[in-house]
């Protein structure tokens, strides 16, 4: 399944795996929210509530589409966060991994705190 994430300065598409969280997110789309930034990560509330999956991870590759269950939020790391060690992308806590971006995730650097952000099926 493909999704598109749009914000004032750009957009990216991502390919999601077939997971319970990805299916719950897809059922809720489109979703609009206000973006938050944390180091080189963008996250925002989706209104979707899901449980932590058995393969949830805290350290992921840049460009991973993750779901932070504690905040009902998509977590989109494109580089280090304030708690990263070295150049890794370390999320605030373990997150469900949904898939990855199709293009250069560094485009997320153009998202500003408070920007309107929208997720829709691509």
JSON list of C-alpha atoms in Angstrom, two decimals:
[
{"chain": "A", "resi": 1, "resn": "UNK", "atom": "CA", "xyz": [0.00, 0.00, 0.00]},
{"chain": "A", "resi": 2, "resn": "UNK", "atom": "CA", "xyz": [1.23, 3.51, -0.80]},
{"chain": "A", "resi": 3, "resn": "UNK", "atom": "CA", "xyz": [0.58, 6.72, 1.10]},
{"chain": "A", "resi": 4, "resn": "UNK", "atom": "CA", "xyz": [1.41, 10.33, 0.32]},
{"chain": "A", "resi": 5, "resn": "UNK", "atom": "CA", "xyz": [2.49, 12.80, 3.01]},
{"chain": "A", "resi": 6, "resn": "UNK", "atom": "CA", "xyz": [2.09, 16.48, 2.10]},
{"chain": "A", "resi": 7, "resn": "UNK", "atom": "CA", "xyz": [3.21, 19.68, 3.84]},
{"chain": "A", "resi": 8, "resn": "UNK", "atom": "CA", "xyz": [3.59, 23.29, 2.63]},
{"chain": "A", "resi": 9, "resn": "UNK", "atom": "CA", "xyz": [7.15, 22.88, 1.30]},
{"chain": "A", "resi": 10, "resn": "UNK", "atom": "CA", "xyz": [6.87, 19.41, -0.24]},
{"chain": "A", "resi": 11, "resn": "UNK", "atom": "CA", "xyz": [5.59, 15.85, -0.26]},
{"chain": "A", "resi": 12, "resn": "UNK", "atom": "CA", "xyz": [6.81, 12.26, -0.21]},
{"chain": "A", "resi": 13, "resn": "UNK", "atom": "CA", "xyz": [5.28, 8.89, -0.92]},
{"chain": "A", "resi": 14, "resn": "UNK", "atom": "CA", "xyz": [5.90, 5.80, 1.16]},
{"chain": "A", "resi": 15, "resn": "UNK", "atom": "CA", "xyz": [5.26, 2.10, 0.73]},
{"chain": "A", "resi": 16, "resn": "UNK", "atom": "CA", "xyz": [3.70, 0.40, 3.75]},
{"chain": "A", "resi": 17, "resn": "UNK", "atom": "CA", "xyz": [3.89, -3.28, 4.62]},
{"chain": "A", "resi": 18, "resn": "UNK", "atom": "CA", "xyz": [0.76, -5.24, 5.45]},
{"chain": "A", "resi": 19, "resn": "UNK", "atom": "CA", "xyz": [0.67, -4.89, 9.22]},
{"chain": "A", "resi": 20, "resn": "UNK", "atom": "CA", "xyz": [-2.23, -4.39, 11.65]},
{"chain": "A", "resi": 21, "resn": "UNK", "atom": "CA", "xyz": [-1.06, -0.80, 12.29]},
{"chain": "A", "resi": 22, "resn": "UNK", "atom": "CA", "xyz": [-0.73, 0.03, 8.58]},
{"chain": "A", "resi": 23, "resn": "UNK", "atom": "CA", "xyz": [-4.23, -1.30, 7.97]},
{"chain": "A", "resi": 24, "resn": "UNK", "atom": "CA", "xyz": [-5.64, 0.76, 10.87]},
{"chain": "A", "resi": 25, "resn": "UNK", "atom": "CA", "xyz": [-3.91, 3.87, 9.53]},
{"chain": "A", "resi": 26, "resn": "UNK", "atom": "CA", "xyz": [-5.17, 3.28, 5.98]},
{"chain": "A", "resi": 27, "resn": "UNK", "atom": "CA", "xyz": [-8.74, 2.92, 7.27]},
{"chain": "A", "resi": 28, "resn": "UNK", "atom": "CA", "xyz": [-8.46, 6.35, 8.95]},
{"chain": "A", "resi": 29, "resn": "UNK", "atom": "CA", "xyz": [-7.04, 8.22, 5.93]},
{"chain": "A", "resi": 30, "resn": "UNK", "atom": "CA", "xyz": [-7.04, 11.01, 4.99]},
{"chain": "A", "resi": 31, "resn": "UNK", "atom": "CA", "xyz": [-5.59, 12.47, 8.20]},
{"chain": "A", "resi": 32, "resn": "UNK", "atom": "CA", "xyz": [-4.61, 16.12, 8.72]},
{"chain": "A", "resi": 33, "resn": "UNK", "atom": "CA", "xyz": [-2.57, 17.32, 11.68]},
{"chain": "A", "resi": 34, "resn": "UNK", "atom": "CA", "xyz": [-0.04, 19.84, 12.91]},
{"chain": "A", "resi": 35, "resn": "UNK", "atom": "CA", "xyz": [3.58, 18.70, 12.52]},
{"chain": "A", "resi": 36, "resn": "UNK", "atom": "CA", "xyz": [6.02, 18.44, 15.40]},
{"chain": "A", "resi": 37, "resn": "UNK", "atom": "CA", "xyz": [9.79, 18.18, 14.95]},
{"chain": "A", "resi": 38, "resn": "UNK", "atom": "CA", "xyz": [12.27, 16.47, 17.27]},
{"chain": "A", "resi": 39, "resn": "UNK", "atom": "CA", "xyz": [15.82, 16.58, 15.99]},
{"chain": "A", "resi": 40, "resn": "UNK", "atom": "CA", "xyz": [15.68, 15.02, 12.54]},
{"chain": "A", "resi": 41, "resn": "UNK", "atom": "CA", "xyz": [12.25, 13.47, 13.04]},
{"chain": "A", "resi": 42, "resn": "UNK", "atom": "CA", "xyz": [8.77, 14.68, 12.14]},
{"chain": "A", "resi": 43, "resn": "UNK", "atom": "CA", "xyz": [5.85, 13.32, 14.13]},
{"chain": "A", "resi": 44, "resn": "UNK", "atom": "CA", "xyz": [2.16, 14.11, 14.36]},
{"chain": "A", "resi": 45, "resn": "UNK", "atom": "CA", "xyz": [-1.07, 12.80, 15.85]},
{"chain": "A", "resi": 46, "resn": "UNK", "atom": "CA", "xyz": [-3.20, 10.55, 13.66]},
{"chain": "A", "resi": 47, "resn": "UNK", "atom": "CA", "xyz": [-6.13, 9.85, 15.97]},
{"chain": "A", "resi": 48, "resn": "UNK", "atom": "CA", "xyz": [-5.46, 6.13, 15.41]},
{"chain": "A", "resi": 49, "resn": "UNK", "atom": "CA", "xyz": [-5.06, 3.94, 18.51]},
{"chain": "A", "resi": 50, "resn": "UNK", "atom": "CA", "xyz": [-3.19, 0.64, 18.13]},
{"chain": "A", "resi": 51, "resn": "UNK", "atom": "CA", "xyz": [-1.21, -1.74, 20.31]},
{"chain": "A", "resi": 52, "resn": "UNK", "atom": "CA", "xyz": [2.56, -2.13, 20.20]},
{"chain": "A", "resi": 53, "resn": "UNK", "atom": "CA", "xyz": [3.41, -4.93, 17.75]},
{"chain": "A", "resi": 54, "resn": "UNK", "atom": "CA", "xyz": [5.82, -7.77, 18.60]},
{"chain": "A", "resi": 55, "resn": "UNK", "atom": "CA", "xyz": [8.52, -6.49, 16.22]},
{"chain": "A", "resi": 56, "resn": "UNK", "atom": "CA", "xyz": [8.42, -2.83, 17.36]},
{"chain": "A", "resi": 57, "resn": "UNK", "atom": "CA", "xyz": [11.83, -1.10, 17.34]},
{"chain": "A", "resi": 58, "resn": "UNK", "atom": "CA", "xyz": [13.36, 2.03, 18.82]},
{"chain": "A", "resi": 59, "resn": "UNK", "atom": "CA", "xyz": [16.36, 2.30, 16.47]},
{"chain": "A", "resi": 60, "resn": "UNK", "atom": "CA", "xyz": [15.37, 2.38, 12.79]},
{"chain": "A", "resi": 61, "resn": "UNK", "atom": "CA", "xyz": [16.87, 3.38, 9.47]},
{"chain": "A", "resi": 62, "resn": "UNK", "atom": "CA", "xyz": [16.37, 6.99, 8.34]},
{"chain": "A", "resi": 63, "resn": "UNK", "atom": "CA", "xyz": [13.33, 7.03, 6.06]},
{"chain": "A", "resi": 64, "resn": "UNK", "atom": "CA", "xyz": [11.40, 4.47, 8.09]},
{"chain": "A", "resi": 65, "resn": "UNK", "atom": "CA", "xyz": [7.68, 5.11, 8.51]},
{"chain": "A", "resi": 66, "resn": "UNK", "atom": "CA", "xyz": [7.00, 4.26, 12.15]},
{"chain": "A", "resi": 67, "resn": "UNK", "atom": "CA", "xyz": [3.99, 4.52, 14.45]},
{"chain": "A", "resi": 68, "resn": "UNK", "atom": "CA", "xyz": [4.50, 5.78, 18.00]},
{"chain": "A", "resi": 69, "resn": "UNK", "atom": "CA", "xyz": [1.75, 4.01, 19.95]},
{"chain": "A", "resi": 70, "resn": "UNK", "atom": "CA", "xyz": [2.24, 6.14, 23.08]},
{"chain": "A", "resi": 71, "resn": "UNK", "atom": "CA", "xyz": [1.28, 9.27, 21.12]},
{"chain": "A", "resi": 72, "resn": "UNK", "atom": "CA", "xyz": [-1.08, 7.80, 18.49]},
{"chain": "A", "resi": 73, "resn": "UNK", "atom": "CA", "xyz": [1.36, 9.39, 16.05]},
{"chain": "A", "resi": 74, "resn": "UNK", "atom": "CA", "xyz": [3.31, 8.72, 12.89]},
{"chain": "A", "resi": 75, "resn": "UNK", "atom": "CA", "xyz": [7.03, 9.09, 13.58]},
{"chain": "A", "resi": 76, "resn": "UNK", "atom": "CA", "xyz": [9.10, 9.88, 10.50]},
{"chain": "A", "resi": 77, "resn": "UNK", "atom": "CA", "xyz": [12.86, 9.94, 11.21]},
{"chain": "A", "resi": 78, "resn": "UNK", "atom": "CA", "xyz": [15.25, 11.16, 8.53]},
{"chain": "A", "resi": 79, "resn": "UNK", "atom": "CA", "xyz": [18.37, 11.38, 10.73]},
{"chain": "A", "resi": 80, "resn": "UNK", "atom": "CA", "xyz": [19.43, 11.58, 14.38]},
{"chain": "A", "resi": 81, "resn": "UNK", "atom": "CA", "xyz": [17.08, 12.59, 17.19]},
{"chain": "A", "resi": 82, "resn": "UNK", "atom": "CA", "xyz": [18.13, 14.22, 20.49]},
{"chain": "A", "resi": 83, "resn": "UNK", "atom": "CA", "xyz": [18.59, 10.76, 22.08]},
{"chain": "A", "resi": 84, "resn": "UNK", "atom": "CA", "xyz": [20.45, 9.14, 19.16]},
{"chain": "A", "resi": 85, "resn": "UNK", "atom": "CA", "xyz": [23.89, 7.67, 19.63]},
{"chain": "A", "resi": 86, "resn": "UNK", "atom": "CA", "xyz": [26.08, 8.57, 16.69]},
{"chain": "A", "resi": 87, "resn": "UNK", "atom": "CA", "xyz": [24.21, 8.92, 13.41]},
{"chain": "A", "resi": 88, "resn": "UNK", "atom": "CA", "xyz": [21.41, 6.46, 14.21]},
{"chain": "A", "resi": 89, "resn": "UNK", "atom": "CA", "xyz": [17.71, 7.32, 14.14]},
{"chain": "A", "resi": 90, "resn": "UNK", "atom": "CA", "xyz": [16.55, 6.56, 17.70]},
{"chain": "A", "resi": 91, "resn": "UNK", "atom": "CA", "xyz": [12.84, 7.07, 18.37]},
{"chain": "A", "resi": 92, "resn": "UNK", "atom": "CA", "xyz": [11.46, 8.21, 21.74]},
{"chain": "A", "resi": 93, "resn": "UNK", "atom": "CA", "xyz": [10.38, 4.63, 22.54]},
{"chain": "A", "resi": 94, "resn": "UNK", "atom": "CA", "xyz": [9.77, 1.43, 20.56]},
{"chain": "A", "resi": 95, "resn": "UNK", "atom": "CA", "xyz": [7.48, 2.05, 17.60]},
{"chain": "A", "resi": 96, "resn": "UNK", "atom": "CA", "xyz": [5.61, -0.15, 15.13]},
{"chain": "A", "resi": 97, "resn": "UNK", "atom": "CA", "xyz": [7.44, -0.21, 11.80]},
{"chain": "A", "resi": 98, "resn": "UNK", "atom": "CA", "xyz": [5.06, 0.34, 8.88]},
{"chain": "A", "resi": 99, "resn": "UNK", "atom": "CA", "xyz": [7.34, 0.72, 5.84]},
{"chain": "A", "resi": 100, "resn": "UNK", "atom": "CA", "xyz": [9.68, 3.24, 4.24]},
{"chain": "A", "resi": 101, "resn": "UNK", "atom": "CA", "xyz": [9.74, 6.32, 2.04]},
{"chain": "A", "resi": 102, "resn": "UNK", "atom": "CA", "xyz": [10.08, 5.87, -1.71]},
{"chain": "A", "resi": 103, "resn": "UNK", "atom": "CA", "xyz": [12.14, 9.06, -2.18]},
{"chain": "A", "resi": 104, "resn": "UNK", "atom": "CA", "xyz": [14.79, 10.94, -0.22]},
{"chain": "A", "resi": 105, "resn": "UNK", "atom": "CA", "xyz": [13.56, 11.18, 3.40]},
{"chain": "A", "resi": 106, "resn": "UNK", "atom": "CA", "xyz": [15.81, 14.25, 3.91]},
{"chain": "A", "resi": 107, "resn": "UNK", "atom": "CA", "xyz": [13.02, 16.24, 2.21]},
{"chain": "A", "resi": 108, "resn": "UNK", "atom": "CA", "xyz": [11.37, 16.06, 5.64]},
{"chain": "A", "resi": 109, "resn": "UNK", "atom": "CA", "xyz": [13.95, 18.66, 6.77]},
{"chain": "A", "resi": 110, "resn": "UNK", "atom": "CA", "xyz": [11.67, 21.26, 5.12]},
{"chain": "A", "resi": 111, "resn": "UNK", "atom": "CA", "xyz": [8.84, 20.50, 7.58]},
{"chain": "A", "resi": 112, "resn": "UNK", "atom": "CA", "xyz": [8.59, 23.21, 10.23]},
{"chain": "A", "resi": 113, "resn": "UNK", "atom": "CA", "xyz": [7.13, 22.76, 13.70]},
{"chain": "A", "resi": 114, "resn": "UNK", "atom": "CA", "xyz": [3.43, 23.60, 13.44]},
{"chain": "A", "resi": 115, "resn": "UNK", "atom": "CA", "xyz": [3.17, 23.09, 9.66]},
{"chain": "A", "resi": 116, "resn": "UNK", "atom": "CA", "xyz": [-0.09, 21.56, 8.49]},
{"chain": "A", "resi": 117, "resn": "UNK", "atom": "CA", "xyz": [0.58, 18.02, 7.35]},
{"chain": "A", "resi": 118, "resn": "UNK", "atom": "CA", "xyz": [-1.72, 15.60, 5.54]},
{"chain": "A", "resi": 119, "resn": "UNK", "atom": "CA", "xyz": [-1.54, 11.85, 4.93]},
{"chain": "A", "resi": 120, "resn": "UNK", "atom": "CA", "xyz": [-3.62, 10.25, 2.20]},
{"chain": "A", "resi": 121, "resn": "UNK", "atom": "CA", "xyz": [-3.66, 7.09, 0.11]},
{"chain": "A", "resi": 122, "resn": "UNK", "atom": "CA", "xyz": [-1.46, 7.50, -2.97]}
]
